[in-house]
Amino acid sequence: MAAAAAAATVSGAVSKPVLLGGEPVRKGAFPTWPVWAGNDEAGLLKVLRSGKWYRGTGKTVEAFEAKFASLMGAVGCVAVANGTSALMTALHGLDVQAGDEVIIPPYTFIATVNAVLSKSALPVFVDSDARTFQMDASKIEAAVTERTVAVVPVHIAGAPPNLDEVMRVGRKRGLKVLEDAAQAHLGEWRGRKLGTIGDAGTYSFQASKNLNSGEGGAVISSDTAFIERCYAYHTNSSPRKGSSVKPAQGANLRLTEFQASLLLSQMERLELQAKTRDGNAAYLTKLLREIPGIVPAELESGCTRSAWHLYMFRYDARQFAGLPREKFLKALAAEGVPCSSGYGRLNKQPFLENVIAGRGYQRLFSAPRLKEWRDRNECPVNDRICDEGVWFTQTMLLGPREDMEQIAAAVLKIRAHAGELARG
Ligand SMILES: *Cc1c(COP(=O)(O)O)cnc(C)c1O
C-alpha cells in the first residue's frame, strides 16, 4: 500500500470528494492532443506550395509508405483514407468474399465488424478474456466452421491477445490472420511490431490515435502479392505500374499528400511519446494494483510492449461500498480525472440484426446457419468487461509521473468516501 498511500497524502486524498463539497485532486488539464510543431507546418506548406496534393502527382504518400513499412519491419505498406478502409482493403487482399465467415472479438470499435459486413461476410464473435480485455484465443477454434476464412485479432488499447495461440489455430485451420492494429502503434509481440505477426495488419491515423493525421490508415504485410492486390483495390482497381496483379473490385481510398506529410513529421515524435506512455502506464499500474476493487488489464506474457492507446481497468463496485460504476466515473471526473466506461456490447447492437435479417444475408447464408449464429452470439465474459470497464485515454499518459499519483489519489479519495457517495 506504501506507494499509493504516499500518493494519497501528497495530493490531499484525505479531503472530501468534489461531489460531497470538497476540492478537486487535480485542477490542471492533462496533456492535449494532437501535438505539433514547426516540422509539421513546414511539411504541410511544402505540399501546399508544390500544387501536388494527391499521390498521383506527388511523392509524399509513397515516402510515408516506405518509412512506415520500415519502422514496422514489414516489406510493404499501402496508405489509405482511414482505419476502416484499411480493414476493408486488407479483407479484399486476403480474398474474403460474400458468404464467408470471419472471426472477430466483441470488445472492439464498431469499424472492425463494419469492415467484415462490407464484404457481405458473417462476423462471428469469440468471447473476451477478463484478465486482458482481449480476444480469448483459446476459444477461436470452437468458432471455426467450413465457411470461416479469416480471424481478426484486435489489439485493444494497444496490446495483443495471445498471438501464439491465434497463429497456431489460424495455421492449423487454414485461416488468414488479419491484425487490427488501429490502436497499437509501436506495440510489440515477442519483440516484433504488432501488425507483422499475422498475414497482414492494419493501422488507423484518425485524430484520437497515437499517430494522427486527422484521418488516415495503412495496410502492412510482408506478402508482396497481397500488397499489390491492396494497392489496386485502394485506387479503383488499377494495379501499380509493372505489377502483374489481376484487378478486381476497387474504390478510391487514397490518402492525400497533406496527410502523408503530417504523418511523416508526426512520426518523428512517436517513439518518445510511446516511451513516455509506457513508463507512466507501468507506474500507474503499480499504484492502482494496490487499491482493492481496481483491477488493471494485464498484458499477455508475450507482449513485449503495449502502445497504451487506452489505459483500462475493471472496477469492482463491491470493493467501493456498492458505489455503481456510473457514479464512480462521475466522481472521478469531478476530481479532474477524465474517464469513460469504454465499449458496450458490440455483439448485441441492433444494427447487426438489421444486417443479418436483410435480403442479402438471407440469400448468402442458410436459415439454420443464421439461427445458430443468433443462438451462439453470447459473450458473457465480454458482457462483464463492458459492465465493469473504465478507460483513461492515451494523452493522460503523456505528462509527468505526478499525474499518475494524482489519478491514484483521486481513486483512493473516492474509495474512502464510497459509502457516502453511494447514498448521495
Ligand atoms: C479507430 C479504429 C478503427 C477504425 O479506424 P478509423 O480510422 O476511425 O476508420 C478500427 N479498429 C479499431 C480497433 C479502432 O480503434
GROMACS .gro file of N, CA and C in nm, residues 98-249:
model
  456
   98ALA      N    1  -1.818  -1.252  -5.021
   98ALA     CA    2  -1.956  -1.265  -4.975
   98ALA      C    3  -1.985  -1.411  -4.941
   99GLY      N    4  -2.047  -1.433  -4.826
   99GLY     CA    5  -2.081  -1.569  -4.785
   99GLY      C    6  -1.975  -1.636  -4.700
  100ASP      N    7  -1.858  -1.571  -4.685
  100ASP     CA    8  -1.753  -1.624  -4.595
  100ASP      C    9  -1.786  -1.589  -4.450
  101GLU      N   10  -1.716  -1.652  -4.358
  101GLU     CA   11  -1.726  -1.615  -4.217
  101GLU      C   12  -1.591  -1.565  -4.168
  102VAL      N   13  -1.595  -1.464  -4.080
  102VAL     CA   14  -1.473  -1.404  -4.025
  102VAL      C   15  -1.488  -1.394  -3.873
  103ILE      N   16  -1.389  -1.443  -3.801
  103ILE     CA   17  -1.394  -1.442  -3.655
  103ILE      C   18  -1.334  -1.314  -3.601
  104ILE      N   19  -1.409  -1.248  -3.511
  104ILE     CA   20  -1.362  -1.122  -3.451
  104ILE      C   21  -1.396  -1.119  -3.301
  105PRO      N   22  -1.329  -1.033  -3.226
  105PRO     CA   23  -1.364  -1.016  -3.084
  105PRO      C   24  -1.479  -0.917  -3.070
  106PRO      N   25  -1.556  -0.923  -2.961
  106PRO     CA   26  -1.664  -0.827  -2.939
  106PRO      C   27  -1.616  -0.698  -2.873
  107TYR      N   28  -1.499  -0.701  -2.809
  107TYR     CA   29  -1.451  -0.581  -2.741
  107TYR      C   30  -1.364  -0.502  -2.837
  108THR      N   31  -1.430  -0.429  -2.929
  108THR     CA   32  -1.357  -0.352  -3.029
  108THR      C   33  -1.443  -0.237  -3.077
  109PHE      N   34  -1.379  -0.147  -3.154
  109PHE     CA   35  -1.452  -0.039  -3.216
  109PHE      C   36  -1.539  -0.097  -3.328
  110ILE      N   37  -1.653  -0.037  -3.351
  110ILE     CA   38  -1.752  -0.086  -3.447
  110ILE      C   39  -1.695  -0.107  -3.588
  111ALA      N   40  -1.587  -0.035  -3.622
  111ALA     CA   41  -1.529  -0.046  -3.756
  111ALA      C   42  -1.484  -0.189  -3.788
  112THR      N   43  -1.439  -0.263  -3.688
  112THR     CA   44  -1.392  -0.399  -3.714
  112THR      C   45  -1.506  -0.484  -3.771
  113VAL      N   46  -1.623  -0.472  -3.711
  113VAL     CA   47  -1.737  -0.551  -3.759
  113VAL      C   48  -1.791  -0.493  -3.890
  114ASN      N   49  -1.792  -0.362  -3.901
  114ASN     CA   50  -1.841  -0.300  -4.025
  114ASN      C   51  -1.758  -0.339  -4.147
  115ALA      N   52  -1.627  -0.352  -4.128
  115ALA     CA   53  -1.541  -0.393  -4.240
  115ALA      C   54  -1.578  -0.533  -4.288
  116VAL      N   55  -1.607  -0.621  -4.193
  116VAL     CA   56  -1.647  -0.759  -4.229
  116VAL      C   57  -1.782  -0.755  -4.302
  117LEU      N   58  -1.875  -0.675  -4.249
  117LEU     CA   59  -2.007  -0.664  -4.313
  117LEU      C   60  -1.997  -0.603  -4.453
  118SER      N   61  -1.900  -0.516  -4.473
  118SER     CA   62  -1.885  -0.452  -4.605
  118SER      C   63  -1.850  -0.555  -4.712
  119LYS      N   64  -1.797  -0.669  -4.672
  119LYS     CA   65  -1.766  -0.778  -4.767
  119LYS      C   66  -1.883  -0.876  -4.777
  120SER      N   67  -1.994  -0.846  -4.712
  120SER     CA   68  -2.107  -0.939  -4.703
  120SER      C   69  -2.062  -1.074  -4.645
  121ALA      N   70  -1.969  -1.065  -4.550
  121ALA     CA   71  -1.926  -1.185  -4.477
  121ALA      C   72  -1.992  -1.182  -4.339
  122LEU      N   73  -1.996  -1.298  -4.275
  122LEU     CA   74  -2.062  -1.311  -4.145
  122LEU      C   75  -1.961  -1.294  -4.032
  123PRO      N   76  -1.978  -1.192  -3.945
  123PRO     CA   77  -1.887  -1.177  -3.831
  123PRO      C   78  -1.926  -1.275  -3.721
  124VAL      N   79  -1.830  -1.353  -3.675
  124VAL     CA   80  -1.856  -1.449  -3.567
  124VAL      C   81  -1.773  -1.406  -3.447
  125PHE      N   82  -1.841  -1.379  -3.337
  125PHE     CA   83  -1.773  -1.324  -3.219
  125PHE      C   84  -1.717  -1.434  -3.130
  126VAL      N   85  -1.592  -1.412  -3.087
  126VAL     CA   86  -1.529  -1.501  -2.988
  126VAL      C   87  -1.513  -1.419  -2.861
  127ASP      N   88  -1.551  -1.476  -2.749
  127ASP     CA   89  -1.556  -1.402  -2.621
  127ASP      C   90  -1.419  -1.345  -2.580
  128SER      N   91  -1.424  -1.248  -2.491
  128SER     CA   92  -1.303  -1.181  -2.442
  128SER      C   93  -1.246  -1.255  -2.321
  129ASP      N   94  -1.123  -1.218  -2.287
  129ASP     CA   95  -1.057  -1.268  -2.167
  129ASP      C   96  -1.065  -1.155  -2.063
  130ALA      N   97  -1.125  -1.181  -1.948
  130ALA     CA   98  -1.146  -1.075  -1.849
  130ALA      C   99  -1.013  -1.019  -1.796
  131ARG      N  100  -0.909  -1.101  -1.798
  131ARG     CA  101  -0.778  -1.056  -1.748
  131ARG      C  102  -0.719  -0.946  -1.835
  132THR      N  103  -0.730  -0.965  -1.967
  132THR     CA  104  -0.660  -0.877  -2.061
  132THR      C  105  -0.753  -0.784  -2.139
  133PHE      N  106  -0.883  -0.810  -2.140
  133PHE     CA  107  -0.984  -0.742  -2.223
  133PHE      C  108  -0.970  -0.783  -2.371
  134GLN      N  109  -0.873  -0.869  -2.404
  134GLN     CA  110  -0.850  -0.907  -2.544
  134GLN      C  111  -0.930  -1.033  -2.578
  135MET      N  112  -0.935  -1.064  -2.708
  135MET     CA  113  -0.997  -1.187  -2.755
  135MET      C  114  -0.937  -1.307  -2.682
  136ASP      N  115  -1.023  -1.399  -2.636
  136ASP     CA  116  -0.976  -1.520  -2.569
  136ASP      C  117  -0.938  -1.621  -2.678
  137ALA      N  118  -0.808  -1.628  -2.706
  137ALA     CA  119  -0.762  -1.708  -2.820
  137ALA      C  120  -0.793  -1.857  -2.804
  138SER      N  121  -0.811  -1.902  -2.679
  138SER     CA  122  -0.840  -2.044  -2.658
  138SER      C  123  -0.981  -2.079  -2.706
  139LYS      N  124  -1.062  -1.978  -2.739
  139LYS     CA  125  -1.200  -2.005  -2.783
  139LYS      C  126  -1.218  -1.990  -2.933
  140ILE      N  127  -1.110  -1.961  -3.006
  140ILE     CA  128  -1.124  -1.937  -3.151
  140ILE      C  129  -1.163  -2.065  -3.224
  141GLU      N  130  -1.095  -2.173  -3.192
  141GLU     CA  131  -1.113  -2.294  -3.273
  141GLU      C  132  -1.257  -2.344  -3.272
  142ALA      N  133  -1.324  -2.331  -3.158
  142ALA     CA  134  -1.463  -2.377  -3.147
  142ALA      C  135  -1.557  -2.295  -3.235
  143ALA      N  136  -1.512  -2.177  -3.281
  143ALA     CA  137  -1.598  -2.090  -3.362
  143ALA      C  138  -1.577  -2.111  -3.512
  144VAL      N  139  -1.481  -2.195  -3.547
  144VAL     CA  140  -1.449  -2.217  -3.689
  144VAL      C  141  -1.553  -2.309  -3.752
  145THR      N  142  -1.603  -2.270  -3.871
  145THR     CA  143  -1.692  -2.357  -3.948
  145THR      C  144  -1.627  -2.379  -4.085
  146GLU      N  145  -1.694  -2.454  -4.172
  146GLU     CA  146  -1.632  -2.478  -4.304
  146GLU      C  147  -1.632  -2.350  -4.389
  147ARG      N  148  -1.704  -2.248  -4.345
  147ARG     CA  149  -1.706  -2.121  -4.419
  147ARG      C  150  -1.604  -2.019  -4.367
  148THR      N  151  -1.543  -2.048  -4.252
  148THR     CA  152  -1.452  -1.950  -4.191
  148THR      C  153  -1.325  -1.936  -4.276
  149VAL      N  154  -1.293  -1.812  -4.312
  149VAL     CA  155  -1.172  -1.789  -4.393
  149VAL      C  156  -1.068  -1.705  -4.321
  150ALA      N  157  -1.109  -1.631  -4.219
  150ALA     CA  158  -1.013  -1.541  -4.155
  150ALA      C  159  -1.048  -1.517  -4.009
  151VAL      N  160  -0.946  -1.478  -3.932
  151VAL     CA  161  -0.965  -1.435  -3.794
  151VAL      C  162  -0.897  -1.298  -3.780
  152VAL      N  163  -0.965  -1.207  -3.708
  152VAL     CA  164  -0.913  -1.071  -3.692
  152VAL      C  165  -0.885  -1.043  -3.544
  153PRO      N  166  -0.764  -1.073  -3.496
  153PRO     CA  167  -0.731  -1.030  -3.360
  153PRO      C  168  -0.720  -0.877  -3.359
  154VAL      N  169  -0.781  -0.814  -3.257
  154VAL     CA  170  -0.777  -0.667  -3.246
  154VAL      C  171  -0.694  -0.633  -3.123
  155HIS      N  172  -0.598  -0.545  -3.139
  155HIS     CA  173  -0.508  -0.511  -3.027
  155HIS      C  174  -0.564  -0.393  -2.949
  156ILE      N  175  -0.667  -0.423  -2.870
  156ILE     CA  176  -0.737  -0.317  -2.799
  156ILE      C  177  -0.647  -0.249  -2.696
  157ALA      N  178  -0.652  -0.118  -2.696
  157ALA     CA  179  -0.571  -0.034  -2.608
  157ALA      C  180  -0.425  -0.032  -2.649
  158GLY      N  181  -0.391  -0.113  -2.750
  158GLY     CA  182  -0.252  -0.117  -2.797
  158GLY      C  183  -0.179  -0.244  -2.760
  159ALA      N  184  -0.254  -0.341  -2.702
  159ALA     CA  185  -0.192  -0.467  -2.660
  159ALA      C  186  -0.260  -0.586  -2.728
  160PRO      N  187  -0.184  -0.689  -2.756
  160PRO     CA  188  -0.238  -0.803  -2.832
  160PRO      C  189  -0.303  -0.911  -2.745
  161PRO      N  190  -0.391  -0.991  -2.806
  161PRO     CA  191  -0.432  -1.116  -2.742
  161PRO      C  192  -0.315  -1.214  -2.752
  162ASN      N  193  -0.332  -1.337  -2.709
  162ASN     CA  194  -0.224  -1.437  -2.720
  162ASN      C  195  -0.203  -1.472  -2.868
  163LEU      N  196  -0.106  -1.406  -2.930
  163LEU     CA  197  -0.087  -1.421  -3.074
  163LEU      C  198  -0.025  -1.556  -3.110
  164ASP      N  199   0.047  -1.619  -3.017
  164ASP     CA  200   0.099  -1.755  -3.045
  164ASP      C  201  -0.019  -1.848  -3.073
  165GLU      N  202  -0.120  -1.835  -2.988
  165GLU     CA  203  -0.237  -1.923  -2.999
  165GLU      C  204  -0.321  -1.886  -3.123
  166VAL      N  205  -0.337  -1.756  -3.148
  166VAL     CA  206  -0.411  -1.713  -3.268
  166VAL      C  207  -0.343  -1.771  -3.392
  167MET      N  208  -0.211  -1.760  -3.399
  167MET     CA  209  -0.138  -1.808  -3.517
  167MET      C  210  -0.143  -1.961  -3.527
  168ARG      N  211  -0.136  -2.028  -3.413
  168ARG     CA  212  -0.142  -2.175  -3.414
  168ARG      C  213  -0.275  -2.223  -3.472
  169VAL      N  214  -0.384  -2.167  -3.422
  169VAL     CA  215  -0.516  -2.208  -3.470
  169VAL      C  216  -0.534  -2.165  -3.616
  170GLY      N  217  -0.489  -2.044  -3.648
  170GLY     CA  218  -0.500  -1.994  -3.785
  170GLY      C  219  -0.432  -2.087  -3.883
  171ARG      N  220  -0.308  -2.126  -3.853
  171ARG     CA  221  -0.233  -2.213  -3.944
  171ARG      C  222  -0.297  -2.352  -3.950
  172LYS      N  223  -0.337  -2.403  -3.834
  172LYS     CA  224  -0.396  -2.538  -3.828
  172LYS      C  225  -0.525  -2.544  -3.910
  173ARG      N  226  -0.608  -2.439  -3.904
  173ARG     CA  227  -0.738  -2.443  -3.970
  173ARG      C  228  -0.739  -2.370  -4.104
  174GLY      N  229  -0.622  -2.329  -4.151
  174GLY     CA  230  -0.612  -2.265  -4.282
  174GLY      C  231  -0.679  -2.128  -4.290
  175LEU      N  232  -0.674  -2.053  -4.181
  175LEU     CA  233  -0.737  -1.920  -4.179
  175LEU      C  234  -0.633  -1.812  -4.203
  176LYS      N  235  -0.673  -1.705  -4.271
  176LYS     CA  236  -0.588  -1.587  -4.280
  176LYS      C  237  -0.598  -1.513  -4.147
  177VAL      N  238  -0.488  -1.455  -4.104
  177VAL     CA  239  -0.487  -1.377  -3.979
  177VAL      C  240  -0.462  -1.231  -4.013
  178LEU      N  241  -0.562  -1.147  -3.983
  178LEU     CA  242  -0.551  -1.003  -4.007
  178LEU      C  243  -0.551  -0.931  -3.872
  179GLU      N  244  -0.442  -0.865  -3.840
  179GLU     CA  245  -0.434  -0.792  -3.712
  179GLU      C  246  -0.490  -0.651  -3.728
  180ASP      N  247  -0.594  -0.620  -3.651
  180ASP     CA  248  -0.645  -0.482  -3.645
  180ASP      C  249  -0.561  -0.410  -3.539
  181ALA      N  250  -0.460  -0.338  -3.589
  181ALA     CA  251  -0.366  -0.269  -3.500
  181ALA      C  252  -0.393  -0.119  -3.496
  182ALA      N  253  -0.520  -0.081  -3.518
  182ALA     CA  254  -0.559   0.061  -3.524
  182ALA      C  255  -0.516   0.138  -3.400
  183GLN      N  256  -0.504   0.067  -3.285
  183GLN     CA  257  -0.469   0.134  -3.159
  183GLN      C  258  -0.327   0.099  -3.114
  184ALA      N  259  -0.249   0.035  -3.201
  184ALA     CA  260  -0.129  -0.033  -3.149
  184ALA      C  261   0.005   0.015  -3.203
  185HIS      N  262   0.015   0.141  -3.243
  185HIS     CA  263   0.140   0.195  -3.298
  185HIS      C  264   0.258   0.170  -3.205
  186LEU      N  265   0.356   0.096  -3.254
  186LEU     CA  266   0.480   0.060  -3.184
  186LEU      C  267   0.458  -0.048  -3.076
  187GLY      N  268   0.338  -0.103  -3.066
  187GLY     CA  269   0.317  -0.217  -2.977
  187GLY      C  270   0.389  -0.339  -3.034
  188GLU      N  271   0.424  -0.434  -2.946
  188GLU     CA  272   0.505  -0.549  -2.991
  188GLU      C  273   0.457  -0.681  -2.932
  189TRP      N  274   0.481  -0.787  -3.008
  189TRP     CA  275   0.464  -0.924  -2.961
  189TRP      C  276   0.599  -0.993  -2.977
  190ARG      N  277   0.659  -1.038  -2.868
  190ARG     CA  278   0.790  -1.103  -2.871
  190ARG      C  279   0.890  -1.024  -2.955
  191GLY      N  280   0.890  -0.891  -2.935
  191GLY     CA  281   0.989  -0.807  -2.999
  191GLY      C  282   0.957  -0.767  -3.142
  192ARG      N  283   0.849  -0.820  -3.197
  192ARG     CA  284   0.810  -0.780  -3.333
  192ARG      C  285   0.691  -0.686  -3.327
  193LYS      N  286   0.687  -0.590  -3.418
  193LYS     CA  287   0.581  -0.490  -3.417
  193LYS      C  288   0.445  -0.555  -3.446
  194LEU      N  289   0.344  -0.509  -3.375
  194LEU     CA  290   0.208  -0.559  -3.399
  194LEU      C  291   0.166  -0.521  -3.541
  195GLY      N  292   0.096  -0.612  -3.604
  195GLY     CA  293   0.058  -0.593  -3.744
  195GLY      C  294   0.148  -0.672  -3.838
  196THR      N  295   0.260  -0.725  -3.783
  196THR     CA  296   0.352  -0.803  -3.868
  196THR      C  297   0.356  -0.950  -3.830
  197ILE      N  298   0.272  -0.990  -3.734
  197ILE     CA  299   0.275  -1.130  -3.689
  197ILE      C  300   0.185  -1.215  -3.780
  198GLY      N  301   0.068  -1.162  -3.812
  198GLY     CA  302  -0.027  -1.234  -3.898
  198GLY      C  303   0.005  -1.214  -4.046
  199ASP      N  304  -0.091  -1.249  -4.132
  199ASP     CA  305  -0.071  -1.232  -4.276
  199ASP      C  306  -0.069  -1.085  -4.314
  200ALA      N  307  -0.141  -1.004  -4.238
  200ALA     CA  308  -0.146  -0.860  -4.266
  200ALA      C  309  -0.187  -0.787  -4.139
  201GLY      N  310  -0.160  -0.657  -4.138
  201GLY     CA  311  -0.201  -0.573  -4.025
  201GLY      C  312  -0.256  -0.441  -4.077
  202THR      N  313  -0.347  -0.381  -4.001
  202THR     CA  314  -0.400  -0.251  -4.043
  202THR      C  315  -0.385  -0.150  -3.929
  203TYR      N  316  -0.365  -0.025  -3.968
  203TYR     CA  317  -0.349   0.084  -3.873
  203TYR      C  318  -0.448   0.196  -3.904
  204SER      N  319  -0.478   0.276  -3.802
  204SER     CA  320  -0.560   0.396  -3.820
  204SER      C  321  -0.478   0.517  -3.777
  205PHE      N  322  -0.496   0.628  -3.848
  205PHE     CA  323  -0.433   0.755  -3.810
  205PHE      C  324  -0.540   0.861  -3.786
  206GLN      N  325  -0.655   0.816  -3.740
  206GLN     CA  326  -0.765   0.906  -3.706
  206GLN      C  327  -0.722   0.994  -3.588
  207ALA      N  328  -0.790   1.106  -3.572
  207ALA     CA  329  -0.745   1.211  -3.479
  207ALA      C  330  -0.714   1.164  -3.336
  208SER      N  331  -0.784   1.063  -3.286
  208SER     CA  332  -0.761   1.020  -3.148
  208SER      C  333  -0.642   0.926  -3.136
  209LYS      N  334  -0.595   0.871  -3.248
  209LYS     CA  335  -0.497   0.762  -3.242
  209LYS      C  336  -0.356   0.813  -3.211
  210ASN      N  337  -0.269   0.721  -3.171
  210ASN     CA  338  -0.136   0.760  -3.123
  210ASN      C  339  -0.048   0.819  -3.234
  211LEU      N  340  -0.081   0.790  -3.360
  211LEU     CA  341  -0.019   0.858  -3.475
  211LEU      C  342  -0.136   0.912  -3.556
  212ASN      N  343  -0.134   1.043  -3.582
  212ASN     CA  344  -0.258   1.109  -3.622
  212ASN      C  345  -0.236   1.206  -3.737
  213SER      N  346  -0.324   1.194  -3.839
  213SER     CA  347  -0.327   1.294  -3.946
  213SER      C  348  -0.473   1.337  -3.970
  214GLY      N  349  -0.551   1.342  -3.863
  214GLY     CA  350  -0.692   1.375  -3.874
  214GLY      C  351  -0.772   1.252  -3.913
  215GLU      N  352  -0.748   1.206  -4.035
  215GLU     CA  353  -0.796   1.076  -4.083
  215GLU      C  354  -0.678   1.012  -4.153
  216GLY      N  355  -0.681   0.881  -4.164
  216GLY     CA  356  -0.575   0.811  -4.235
  216GLY      C  357  -0.568   0.667  -4.191
  217GLY      N  358  -0.504   0.583  -4.272
  217GLY     CA  359  -0.491   0.443  -4.236
  217GLY      C  360  -0.382   0.378  -4.320
  218ALA      N  361  -0.347   0.256  -4.284
  218ALA     CA  362  -0.245   0.184  -4.360
  218ALA      C  363  -0.265   0.034  -4.346
  219VAL      N  364  -0.228  -0.037  -4.453
  219VAL     CA  365  -0.222  -0.183  -4.451
  219VAL      C  366  -0.075  -0.219  -4.462
  220ILE      N  367  -0.028  -0.311  -4.377
  220ILE     CA  368   0.111  -0.356  -4.390
  220ILE      C  369   0.115  -0.507  -4.402
  221SER      N  370   0.219  -0.557  -4.466
  221SER     CA  371   0.236  -0.701  -4.481
  221SER      C  372   0.375  -0.731  -4.535
  222SER      N  373   0.414  -0.855  -4.527
  222SER     CA  374   0.540  -0.895  -4.590
  222SER      C  375   0.513  -0.980  -4.712
  223ASP      N  376   0.387  -0.989  -4.753
  223ASP     CA  377   0.348  -1.065  -4.872
  223ASP      C  378   0.328  -0.963  -4.985
  224THR      N  379   0.421  -0.959  -5.079
  224THR     CA  380   0.417  -0.852  -5.181
  224THR      C  381   0.299  -0.868  -5.276
  225ALA      N  382   0.257  -0.991  -5.305
  225ALA     CA  383   0.141  -1.011  -5.393
  225ALA      C  384   0.017  -0.953  -5.326
  226PHE      N  385   0.005  -0.976  -5.195
  226PHE     CA  386  -0.106  -0.921  -5.117
  226PHE      C  387  -0.104  -0.768  -5.122
  227ILE      N  388   0.013  -0.709  -5.101
  227ILE     CA  389   0.026  -0.563  -5.102
  227ILE      C  390  -0.018  -0.509  -5.238
  228GLU      N  391   0.017  -0.577  -5.347
  228GLU     CA  392  -0.022  -0.529  -5.481
  228GLU      C  393  -0.174  -0.540  -5.501
  229ARG      N  394  -0.235  -0.644  -5.446
  229ARG     CA  395  -0.383  -0.653  -5.454
  229ARG      C  396  -0.447  -0.537  -5.377
  230CYS      N  397  -0.390  -0.507  -5.261
  230CYS     CA  398  -0.442  -0.395  -5.180
  230CYS      C  399  -0.424  -0.263  -5.253
  231TYR      N  400  -0.307  -0.247  -5.316
  231TYR     CA  401  -0.280  -0.122  -5.388
  231TYR      C  402  -0.385  -0.101  -5.497
  232ALA      N  403  -0.408  -0.204  -5.578
  232ALA     CA  404  -0.505  -0.192  -5.688
  232ALA      C  405  -0.645  -0.160  -5.633
  233TYR      N  406  -0.681  -0.227  -5.523
  233TYR     CA  407  -0.814  -0.206  -5.464
  233TYR      C  408  -0.832  -0.061  -5.420
  234HIS      N  409  -0.729  -0.003  -5.359
  234HIS     CA  410  -0.745   0.129  -5.296
  234HIS      C  411  -0.746   0.242  -5.398
  235THR      N  412  -0.713   0.211  -5.524
  235THR     CA  413  -0.715   0.317  -5.624
  235THR      C  414  -0.796   0.273  -5.746
  236ASN      N  415  -0.922   0.236  -5.714
  236ASN     CA  416  -1.021   0.198  -5.816
  236ASN      C  417  -0.972   0.096  -5.917
  237SER      N  418  -0.924  -0.017  -5.865
  237SER     CA  419  -0.890  -0.134  -5.946
  237SER      C  420  -0.777  -0.109  -6.045
  238SER      N  421  -0.687  -0.013  -6.013
  238SER     CA  422  -0.574  -0.001  -6.105
  238SER      C  423  -0.444  -0.048  -6.042
  239PRO      N  424  -0.391  -0.157  -6.095
  239PRO     CA  425  -0.267  -0.213  -6.041
  239PRO      C  426  -0.153  -0.113  -6.058
  240ARG      N  427  -0.055  -0.124  -5.970
  240ARG     CA  428   0.064  -0.041  -5.982
  240ARG      C  429   0.135  -0.076  -6.112
  241LYS      N  430   0.198   0.024  -6.171
  241LYS     CA  431   0.274   0.001  -6.295
  241LYS      C  432   0.372  -0.113  -6.277
  242GLY      N  433   0.369  -0.208  -6.368
  242GLY     CA  434   0.466  -0.318  -6.362
  242GLY      C  435   0.420  -0.434  -6.277
  243SER      N  436   0.307  -0.418  -6.204
  243SER     CA  437   0.261  -0.530  -6.121
  243SER      C  438   0.173  -0.622  -6.206
  244SER      N  439   0.176  -0.750  -6.173
  244SER     CA  440   0.102  -0.847  -6.253
  244SER      C  441  -0.030  -0.884  -6.186
  245VAL      N  442  -0.072  -0.803  -6.087
  245VAL     CA  443  -0.194  -0.835  -6.013
  245VAL      C  444  -0.315  -0.833  -6.105
  246LYS      N  445  -0.407  -0.930  -6.082
  246LYS     CA  446  -0.531  -0.935  -6.159
  246LYS      C  447  -0.633  -0.845  -6.090
  247PRO      N  448  -0.664  -0.729  -6.147
  247PRO     CA  449  -0.752  -0.637  -6.073
  247PRO      C  450  -0.893  -0.693  -6.057
  248ALA      N  451  -0.953  -0.660  -5.943
  248ALA     CA  452  -1.093  -0.700  -5.918
  248ALA      C  453  -1.166  -0.575  -5.867
  249GLN      N  454  -1.249  -0.591  -5.763
  249GLN     CA  455  -1.319  -0.474  -5.709
  249GLN      C  456  -1.220  -0.367  -5.666
   0.00000   0.00000   0.00000
